[in-house]
PDB file of C-alpha atoms in Angstrom:
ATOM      1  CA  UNK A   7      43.877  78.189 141.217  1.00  0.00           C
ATOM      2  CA  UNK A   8      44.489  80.480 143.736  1.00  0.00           C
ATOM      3  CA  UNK A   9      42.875  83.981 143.410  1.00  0.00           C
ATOM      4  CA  UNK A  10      41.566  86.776 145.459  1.00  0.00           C
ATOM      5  CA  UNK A  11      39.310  89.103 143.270  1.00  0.00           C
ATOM      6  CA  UNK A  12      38.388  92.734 144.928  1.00  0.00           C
ATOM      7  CA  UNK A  13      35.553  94.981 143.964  1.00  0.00           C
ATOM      8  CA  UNK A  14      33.982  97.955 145.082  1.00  0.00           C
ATOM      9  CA  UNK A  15      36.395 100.745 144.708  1.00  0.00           C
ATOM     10  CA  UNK A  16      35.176 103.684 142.591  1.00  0.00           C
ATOM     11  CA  UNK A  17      35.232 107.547 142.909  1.00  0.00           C
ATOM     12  CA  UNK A  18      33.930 109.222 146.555  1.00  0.00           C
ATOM     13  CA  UNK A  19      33.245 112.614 147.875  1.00  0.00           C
ATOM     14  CA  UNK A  20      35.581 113.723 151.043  1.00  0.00           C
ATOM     15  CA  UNK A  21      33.530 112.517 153.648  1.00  0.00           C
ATOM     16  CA  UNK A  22      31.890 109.701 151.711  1.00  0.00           C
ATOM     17  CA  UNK A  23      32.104 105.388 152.756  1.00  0.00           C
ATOM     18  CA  UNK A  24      32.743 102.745 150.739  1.00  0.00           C
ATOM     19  CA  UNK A  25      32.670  99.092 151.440  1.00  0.00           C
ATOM     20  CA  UNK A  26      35.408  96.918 149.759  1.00  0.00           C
ATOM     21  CA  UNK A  27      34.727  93.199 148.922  1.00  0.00           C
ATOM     22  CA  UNK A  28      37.628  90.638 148.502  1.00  0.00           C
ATOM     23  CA  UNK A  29      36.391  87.201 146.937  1.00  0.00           C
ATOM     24  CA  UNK A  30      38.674  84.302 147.444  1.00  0.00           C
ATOM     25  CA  UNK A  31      38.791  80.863 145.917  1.00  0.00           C
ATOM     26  CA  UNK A  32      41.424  77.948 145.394  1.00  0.00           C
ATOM     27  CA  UNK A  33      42.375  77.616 149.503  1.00  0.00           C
ATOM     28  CA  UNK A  34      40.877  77.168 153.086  1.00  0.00           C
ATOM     29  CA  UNK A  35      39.820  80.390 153.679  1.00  0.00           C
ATOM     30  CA  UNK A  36      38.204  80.052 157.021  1.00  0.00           C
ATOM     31  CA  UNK A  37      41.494  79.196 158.385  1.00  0.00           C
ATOM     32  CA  UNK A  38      43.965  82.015 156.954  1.00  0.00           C
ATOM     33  CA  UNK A  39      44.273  85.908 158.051  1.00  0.00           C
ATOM     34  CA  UNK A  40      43.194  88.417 155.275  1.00  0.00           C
ATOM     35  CA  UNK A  41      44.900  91.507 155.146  1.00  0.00           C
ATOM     36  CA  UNK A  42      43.930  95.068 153.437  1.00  0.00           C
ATOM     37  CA  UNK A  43      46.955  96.963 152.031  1.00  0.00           C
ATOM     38  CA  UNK A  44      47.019 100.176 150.331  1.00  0.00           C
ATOM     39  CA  UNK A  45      49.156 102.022 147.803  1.00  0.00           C
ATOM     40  CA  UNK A  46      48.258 105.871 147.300  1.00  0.00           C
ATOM     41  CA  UNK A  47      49.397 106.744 143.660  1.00  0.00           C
ATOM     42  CA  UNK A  48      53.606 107.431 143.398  1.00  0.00           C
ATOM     43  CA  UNK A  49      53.867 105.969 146.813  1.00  0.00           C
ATOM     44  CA  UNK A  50      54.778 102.743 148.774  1.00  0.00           C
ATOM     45  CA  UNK A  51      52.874 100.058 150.501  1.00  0.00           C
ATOM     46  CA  UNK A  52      50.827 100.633 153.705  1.00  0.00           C
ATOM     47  CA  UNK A  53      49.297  97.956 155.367  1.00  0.00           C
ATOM     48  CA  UNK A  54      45.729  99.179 156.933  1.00  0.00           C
ATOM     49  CA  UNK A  55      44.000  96.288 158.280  1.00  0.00           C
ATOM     50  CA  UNK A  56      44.040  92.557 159.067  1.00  0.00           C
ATOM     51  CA  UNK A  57      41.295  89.834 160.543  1.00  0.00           C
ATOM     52  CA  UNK A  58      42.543  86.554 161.811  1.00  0.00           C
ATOM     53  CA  UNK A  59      40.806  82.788 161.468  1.00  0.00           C
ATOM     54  CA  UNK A  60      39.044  84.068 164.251  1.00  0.00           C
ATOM     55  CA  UNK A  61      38.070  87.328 163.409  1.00  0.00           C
ATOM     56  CA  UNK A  62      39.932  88.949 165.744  1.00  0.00           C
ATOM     57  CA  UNK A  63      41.097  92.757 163.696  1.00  0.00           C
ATOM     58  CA  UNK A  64      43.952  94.987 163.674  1.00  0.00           C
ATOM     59  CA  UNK A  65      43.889  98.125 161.808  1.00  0.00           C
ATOM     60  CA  UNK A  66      46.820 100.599 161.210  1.00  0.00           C
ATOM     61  CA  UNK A  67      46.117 104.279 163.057  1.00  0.00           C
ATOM     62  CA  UNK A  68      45.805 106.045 159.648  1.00  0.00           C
ATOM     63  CA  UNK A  69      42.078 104.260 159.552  1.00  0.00           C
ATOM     64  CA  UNK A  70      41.767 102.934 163.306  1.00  0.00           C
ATOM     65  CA  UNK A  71      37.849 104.625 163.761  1.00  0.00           C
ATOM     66  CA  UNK A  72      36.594 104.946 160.730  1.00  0.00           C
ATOM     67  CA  UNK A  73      37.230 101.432 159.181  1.00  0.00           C
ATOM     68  CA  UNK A  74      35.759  98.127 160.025  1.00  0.00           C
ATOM     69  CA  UNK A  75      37.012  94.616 158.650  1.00  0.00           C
ATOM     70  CA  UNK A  76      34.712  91.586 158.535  1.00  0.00           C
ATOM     71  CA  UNK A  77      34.896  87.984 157.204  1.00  0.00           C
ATOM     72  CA  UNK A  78      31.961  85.679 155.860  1.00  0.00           C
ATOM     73  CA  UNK A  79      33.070  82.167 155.367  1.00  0.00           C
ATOM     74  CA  UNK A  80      30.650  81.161 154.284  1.00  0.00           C
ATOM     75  CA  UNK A  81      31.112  83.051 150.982  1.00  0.00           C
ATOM     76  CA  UNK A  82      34.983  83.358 151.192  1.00  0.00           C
ATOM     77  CA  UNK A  83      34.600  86.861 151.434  1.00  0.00           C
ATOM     78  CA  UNK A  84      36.659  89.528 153.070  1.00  0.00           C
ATOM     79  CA  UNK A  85      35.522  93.000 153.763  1.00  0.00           C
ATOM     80  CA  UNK A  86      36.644  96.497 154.714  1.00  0.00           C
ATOM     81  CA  UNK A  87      34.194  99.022 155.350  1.00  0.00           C
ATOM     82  CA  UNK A  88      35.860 103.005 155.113  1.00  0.00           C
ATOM     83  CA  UNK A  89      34.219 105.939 156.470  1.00  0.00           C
ATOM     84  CA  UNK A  90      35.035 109.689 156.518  1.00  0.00           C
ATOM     85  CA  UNK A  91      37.149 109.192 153.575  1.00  0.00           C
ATOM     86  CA  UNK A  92      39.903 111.661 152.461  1.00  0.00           C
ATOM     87  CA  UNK A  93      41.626 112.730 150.071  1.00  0.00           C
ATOM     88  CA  UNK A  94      44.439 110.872 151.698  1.00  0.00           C
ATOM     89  CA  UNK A  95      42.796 107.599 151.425  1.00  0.00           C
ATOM     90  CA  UNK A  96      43.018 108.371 147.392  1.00  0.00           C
ATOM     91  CA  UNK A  97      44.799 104.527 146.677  1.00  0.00           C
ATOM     92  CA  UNK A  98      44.860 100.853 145.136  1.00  0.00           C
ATOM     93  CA  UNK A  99      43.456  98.970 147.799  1.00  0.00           C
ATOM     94  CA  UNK A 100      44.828  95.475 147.518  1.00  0.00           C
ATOM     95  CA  UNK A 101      43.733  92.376 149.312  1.00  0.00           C
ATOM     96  CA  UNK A 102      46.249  89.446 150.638  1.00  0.00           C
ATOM     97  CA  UNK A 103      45.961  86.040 152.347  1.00  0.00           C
ATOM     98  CA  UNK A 104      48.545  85.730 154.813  1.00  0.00           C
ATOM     99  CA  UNK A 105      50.127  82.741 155.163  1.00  0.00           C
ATOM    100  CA  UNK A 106      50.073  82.338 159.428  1.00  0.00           C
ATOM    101  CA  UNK A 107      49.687  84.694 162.205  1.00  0.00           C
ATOM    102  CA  UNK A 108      50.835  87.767 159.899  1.00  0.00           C
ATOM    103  CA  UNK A 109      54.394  85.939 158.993  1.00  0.00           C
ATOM    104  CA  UNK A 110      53.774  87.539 155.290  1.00  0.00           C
ATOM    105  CA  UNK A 111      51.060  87.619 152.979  1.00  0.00           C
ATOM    106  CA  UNK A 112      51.392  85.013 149.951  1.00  0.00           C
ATOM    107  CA  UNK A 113      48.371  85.855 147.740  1.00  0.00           C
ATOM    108  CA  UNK A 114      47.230  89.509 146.644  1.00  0.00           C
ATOM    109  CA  UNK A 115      44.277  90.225 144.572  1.00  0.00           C
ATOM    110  CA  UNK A 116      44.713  92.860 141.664  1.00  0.00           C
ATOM    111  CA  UNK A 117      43.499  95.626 143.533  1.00  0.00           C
ATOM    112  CA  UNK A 118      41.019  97.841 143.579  1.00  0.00           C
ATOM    113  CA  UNK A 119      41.263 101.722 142.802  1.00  0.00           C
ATOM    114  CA  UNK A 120      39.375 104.515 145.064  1.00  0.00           C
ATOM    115  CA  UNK A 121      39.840 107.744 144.534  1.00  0.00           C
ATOM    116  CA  UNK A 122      38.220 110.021 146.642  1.00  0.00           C
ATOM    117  CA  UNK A 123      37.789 114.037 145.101  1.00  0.00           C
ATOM    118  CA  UNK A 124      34.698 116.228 145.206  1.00  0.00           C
TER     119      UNK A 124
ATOM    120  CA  UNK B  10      57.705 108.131 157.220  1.00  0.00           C
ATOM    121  CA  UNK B  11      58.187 104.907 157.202  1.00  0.00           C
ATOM    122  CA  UNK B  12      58.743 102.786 160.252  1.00  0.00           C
ATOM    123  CA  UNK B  13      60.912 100.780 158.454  1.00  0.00           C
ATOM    124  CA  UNK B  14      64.168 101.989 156.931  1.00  0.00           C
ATOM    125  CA  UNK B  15      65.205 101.443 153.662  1.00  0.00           C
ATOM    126  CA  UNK B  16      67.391 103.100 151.006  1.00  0.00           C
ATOM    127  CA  UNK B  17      65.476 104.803 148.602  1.00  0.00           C
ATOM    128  CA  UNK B  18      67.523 103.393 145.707  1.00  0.00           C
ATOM    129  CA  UNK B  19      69.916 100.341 144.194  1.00  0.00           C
ATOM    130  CA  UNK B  20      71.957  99.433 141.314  1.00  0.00           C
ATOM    131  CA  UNK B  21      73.838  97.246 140.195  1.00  0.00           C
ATOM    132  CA  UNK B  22      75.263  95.252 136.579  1.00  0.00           C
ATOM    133  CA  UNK B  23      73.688  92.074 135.171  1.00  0.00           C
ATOM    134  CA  UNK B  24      75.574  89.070 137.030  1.00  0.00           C
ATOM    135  CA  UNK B  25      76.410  91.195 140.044  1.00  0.00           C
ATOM    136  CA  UNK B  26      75.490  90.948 143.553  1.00  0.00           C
ATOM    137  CA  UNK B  27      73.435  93.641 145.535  1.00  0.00           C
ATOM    138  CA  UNK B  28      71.374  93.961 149.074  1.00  0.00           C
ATOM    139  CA  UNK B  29      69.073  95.965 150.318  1.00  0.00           C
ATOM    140  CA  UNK B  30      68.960  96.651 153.924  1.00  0.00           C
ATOM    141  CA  UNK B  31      66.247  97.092 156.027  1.00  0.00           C
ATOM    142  CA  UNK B  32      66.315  98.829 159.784  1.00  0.00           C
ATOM    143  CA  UNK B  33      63.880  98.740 162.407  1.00  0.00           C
ATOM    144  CA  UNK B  34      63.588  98.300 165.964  1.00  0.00           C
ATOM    145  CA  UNK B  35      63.065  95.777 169.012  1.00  0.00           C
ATOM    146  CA  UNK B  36      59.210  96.044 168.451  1.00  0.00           C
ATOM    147  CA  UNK B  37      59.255  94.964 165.169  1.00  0.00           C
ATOM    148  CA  UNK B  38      62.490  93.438 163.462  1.00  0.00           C
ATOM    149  CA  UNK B  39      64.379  92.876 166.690  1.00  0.00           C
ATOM    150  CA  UNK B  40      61.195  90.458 167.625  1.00  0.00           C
ATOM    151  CA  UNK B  41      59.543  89.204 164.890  1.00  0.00           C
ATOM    152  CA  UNK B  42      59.829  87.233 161.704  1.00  0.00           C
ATOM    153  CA  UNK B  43      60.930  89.852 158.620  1.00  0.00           C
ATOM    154  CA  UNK B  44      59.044  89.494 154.702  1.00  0.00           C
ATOM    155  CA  UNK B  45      60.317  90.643 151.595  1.00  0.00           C
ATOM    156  CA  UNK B  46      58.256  91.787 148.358  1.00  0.00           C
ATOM    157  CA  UNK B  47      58.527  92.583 144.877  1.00  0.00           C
ATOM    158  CA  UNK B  48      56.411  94.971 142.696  1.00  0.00           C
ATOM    159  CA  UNK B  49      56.975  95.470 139.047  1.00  0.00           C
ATOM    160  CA  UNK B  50      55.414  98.970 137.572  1.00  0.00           C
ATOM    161  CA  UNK B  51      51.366  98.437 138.039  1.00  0.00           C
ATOM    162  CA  UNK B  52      51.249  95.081 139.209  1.00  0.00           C
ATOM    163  CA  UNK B  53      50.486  93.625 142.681  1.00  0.00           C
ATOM    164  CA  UNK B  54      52.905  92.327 145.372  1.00  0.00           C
ATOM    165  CA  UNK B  55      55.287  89.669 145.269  1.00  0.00           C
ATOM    166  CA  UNK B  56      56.329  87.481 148.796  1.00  0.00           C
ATOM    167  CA  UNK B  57      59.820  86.789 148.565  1.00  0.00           C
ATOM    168  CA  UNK B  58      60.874  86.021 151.578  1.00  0.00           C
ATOM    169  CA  UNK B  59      59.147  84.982 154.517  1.00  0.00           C
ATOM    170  CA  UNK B  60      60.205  84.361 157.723  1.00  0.00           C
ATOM    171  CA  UNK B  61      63.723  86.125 158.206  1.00  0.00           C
ATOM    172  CA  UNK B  62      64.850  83.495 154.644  1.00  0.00           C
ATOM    173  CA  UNK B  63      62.453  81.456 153.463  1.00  0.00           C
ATOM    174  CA  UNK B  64      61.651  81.493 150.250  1.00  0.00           C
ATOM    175  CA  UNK B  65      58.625  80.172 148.635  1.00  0.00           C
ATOM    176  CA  UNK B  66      57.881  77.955 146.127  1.00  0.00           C
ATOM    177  CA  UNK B  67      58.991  79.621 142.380  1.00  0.00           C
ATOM    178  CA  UNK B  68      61.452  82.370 144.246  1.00  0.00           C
ATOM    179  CA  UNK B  69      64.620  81.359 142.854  1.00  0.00           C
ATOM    180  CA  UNK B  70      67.443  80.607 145.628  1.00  0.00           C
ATOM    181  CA  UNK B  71      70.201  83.597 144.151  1.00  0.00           C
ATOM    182  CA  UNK B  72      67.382  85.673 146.336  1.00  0.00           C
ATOM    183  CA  UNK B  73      68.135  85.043 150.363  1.00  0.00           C
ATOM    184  CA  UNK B  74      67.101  86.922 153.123  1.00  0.00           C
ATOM    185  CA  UNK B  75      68.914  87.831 156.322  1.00  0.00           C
ATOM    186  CA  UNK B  76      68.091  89.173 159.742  1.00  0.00           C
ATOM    187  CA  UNK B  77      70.476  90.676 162.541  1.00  0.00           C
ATOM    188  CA  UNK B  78      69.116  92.452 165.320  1.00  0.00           C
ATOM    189  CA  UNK B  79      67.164  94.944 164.308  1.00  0.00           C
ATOM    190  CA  UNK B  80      68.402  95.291 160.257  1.00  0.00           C
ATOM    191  CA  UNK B  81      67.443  92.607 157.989  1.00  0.00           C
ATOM    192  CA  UNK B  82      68.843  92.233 154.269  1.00  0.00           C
ATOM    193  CA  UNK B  83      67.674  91.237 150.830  1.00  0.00           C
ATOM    194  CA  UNK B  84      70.451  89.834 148.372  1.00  0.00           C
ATOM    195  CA  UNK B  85      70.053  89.370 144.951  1.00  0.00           C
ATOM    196  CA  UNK B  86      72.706  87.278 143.146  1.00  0.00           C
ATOM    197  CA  UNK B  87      73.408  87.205 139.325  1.00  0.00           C
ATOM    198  CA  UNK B  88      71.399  90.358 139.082  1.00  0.00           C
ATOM    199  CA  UNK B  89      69.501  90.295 135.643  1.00  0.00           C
ATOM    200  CA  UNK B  90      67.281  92.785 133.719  1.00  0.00           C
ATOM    201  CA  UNK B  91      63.387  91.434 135.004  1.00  0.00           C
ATOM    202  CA  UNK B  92      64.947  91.914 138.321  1.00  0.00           C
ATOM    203  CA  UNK B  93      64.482  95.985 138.133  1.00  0.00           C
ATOM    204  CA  UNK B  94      61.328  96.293 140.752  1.00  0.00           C
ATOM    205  CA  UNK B  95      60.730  98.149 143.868  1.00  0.00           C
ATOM    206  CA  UNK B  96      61.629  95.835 146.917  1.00  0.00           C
ATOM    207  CA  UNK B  97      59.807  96.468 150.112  1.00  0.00           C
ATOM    208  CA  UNK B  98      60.560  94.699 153.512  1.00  0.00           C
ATOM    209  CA  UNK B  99      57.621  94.362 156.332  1.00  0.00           C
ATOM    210  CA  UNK B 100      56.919  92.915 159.988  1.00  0.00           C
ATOM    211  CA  UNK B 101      54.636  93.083 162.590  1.00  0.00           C
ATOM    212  CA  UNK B 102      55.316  95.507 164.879  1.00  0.00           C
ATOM    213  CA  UNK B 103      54.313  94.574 168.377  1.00  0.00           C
ATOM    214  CA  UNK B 104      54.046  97.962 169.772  1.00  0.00           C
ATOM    215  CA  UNK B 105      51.314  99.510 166.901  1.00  0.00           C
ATOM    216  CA  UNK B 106      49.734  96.222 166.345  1.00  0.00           C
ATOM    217  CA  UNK B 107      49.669  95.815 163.116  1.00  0.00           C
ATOM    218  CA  UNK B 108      51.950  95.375 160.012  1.00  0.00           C
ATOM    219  CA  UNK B 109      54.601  97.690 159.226  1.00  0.00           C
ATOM    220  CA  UNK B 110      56.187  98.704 155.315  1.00  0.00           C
ATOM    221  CA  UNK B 111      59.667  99.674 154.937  1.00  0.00           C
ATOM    222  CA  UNK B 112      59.553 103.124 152.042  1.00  0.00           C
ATOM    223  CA  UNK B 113      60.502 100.518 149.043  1.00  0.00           C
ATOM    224  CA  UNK B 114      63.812 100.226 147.418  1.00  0.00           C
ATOM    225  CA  UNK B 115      63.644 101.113 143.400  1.00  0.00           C
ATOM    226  CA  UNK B 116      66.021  98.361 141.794  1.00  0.00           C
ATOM    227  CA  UNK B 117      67.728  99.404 138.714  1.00  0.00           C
ATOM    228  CA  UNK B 118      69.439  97.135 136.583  1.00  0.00           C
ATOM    229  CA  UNK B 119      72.539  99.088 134.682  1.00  0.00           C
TER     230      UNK B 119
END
């Protein structure tokens, strides 16, 4: 089966890091892009962040600087590093496989809530 | 504000047909291939559509996506009652680099 299984989210102090794990299983994941999107509470998708097959990242300018995604494949494991958080980052933070070259992302994990309030 | 344009709301009666429009620009729709989700109250993403109107396996085929310049369309034939969801359309968008989210579409079945 096909699954992507995040972890790490939690409550933060403004100013506070976190790092984000997404655990996949059930495909190649060497060879597929993994993408971070985010949904603050009441509000639509945003996509933040994205690492290719070969680990070259993209990262949306609401957390360009103060975010850093990584990739070990040797555990199948995507991750996304936050720093400086704010109260704006307050959101599920979902993980997704994308199916080629960011054509659309095909597999999303359950997500992962972070809510970040003194 | 979303980069990508989309009507906040839709309706429509069981059986009908409906779209949802989506409008962006020559860095992102006008250029690139278009993808359609679905998102049921606290659940994760659904793909729809990939690639301007494909549809993956399980999506039936009364959903079909279209693309014209720089608008691209959802349709939902034989609208039913599980169909009620928030659509949202995305692309990448060559000039920010990254992935861009229309503001969602809230689907209400009458």
């Amino acid at each position: 089966e096909v699954q992507l299984l995040e972890s790490g989210g939690g409550l933060v102090q403004p100013g506070g890091s976190l790092r984000l794990s997404c655990a996949a299983s059930g495909f190649s994941f060497s060879g597929n892009a993994m993408c971070w999107v985010r949904q603050a509470p009441g509000k639509g998708l945003e996509w933040i962040s994205g690492i290719g097959g070969d680990e070259t990242t993209h990262y949306a300018d609401s957390v360009k600087g103060r975010s850093t995604i990584s990739r070990d494949n040797s555990k199948n494991t995507v991750y996304l590093e936050m720093h400086s958080l704010r109260g704006e980052d307050t959101a599920v933070y979902y993980c997704a496989k994308d199916l080629w070259d960011y054509a659309g992302m095909d597999v999303w994990g359950q997500g992962t809530m972070v809510t970040v309030s003194s | 504000q979303s980069v990508l344009s989309q009507p906040p709301s839709a309706s429509g009666n069981p059986g009908q047909r409906i779209t949802i429009s989506c409008f962006g620009s020559g860095s992102n729709i006008g250029s690139k291939p278009v993808n359609w989700y679905r998102q049921l109250p606290g659940t994760a993403p659904e793909l729809l559509i990939y690639k301007d109107n494909q549809r993956p396996s399980g999506v039936p085929d009364r959903l079909s996506g279209s693309k014209s310049g720089t608008s691209a369309s959802l349709a939902i034939s034989g609208l039913q009652s599980e169909d009620e969801a928030d659509y949202y359309c995305a692309v990448w968008d060559d000039s920010r680099r990254g992935v861009v989210f229309g503001g969602g579409t809230k689907l209400t079945v009458l």
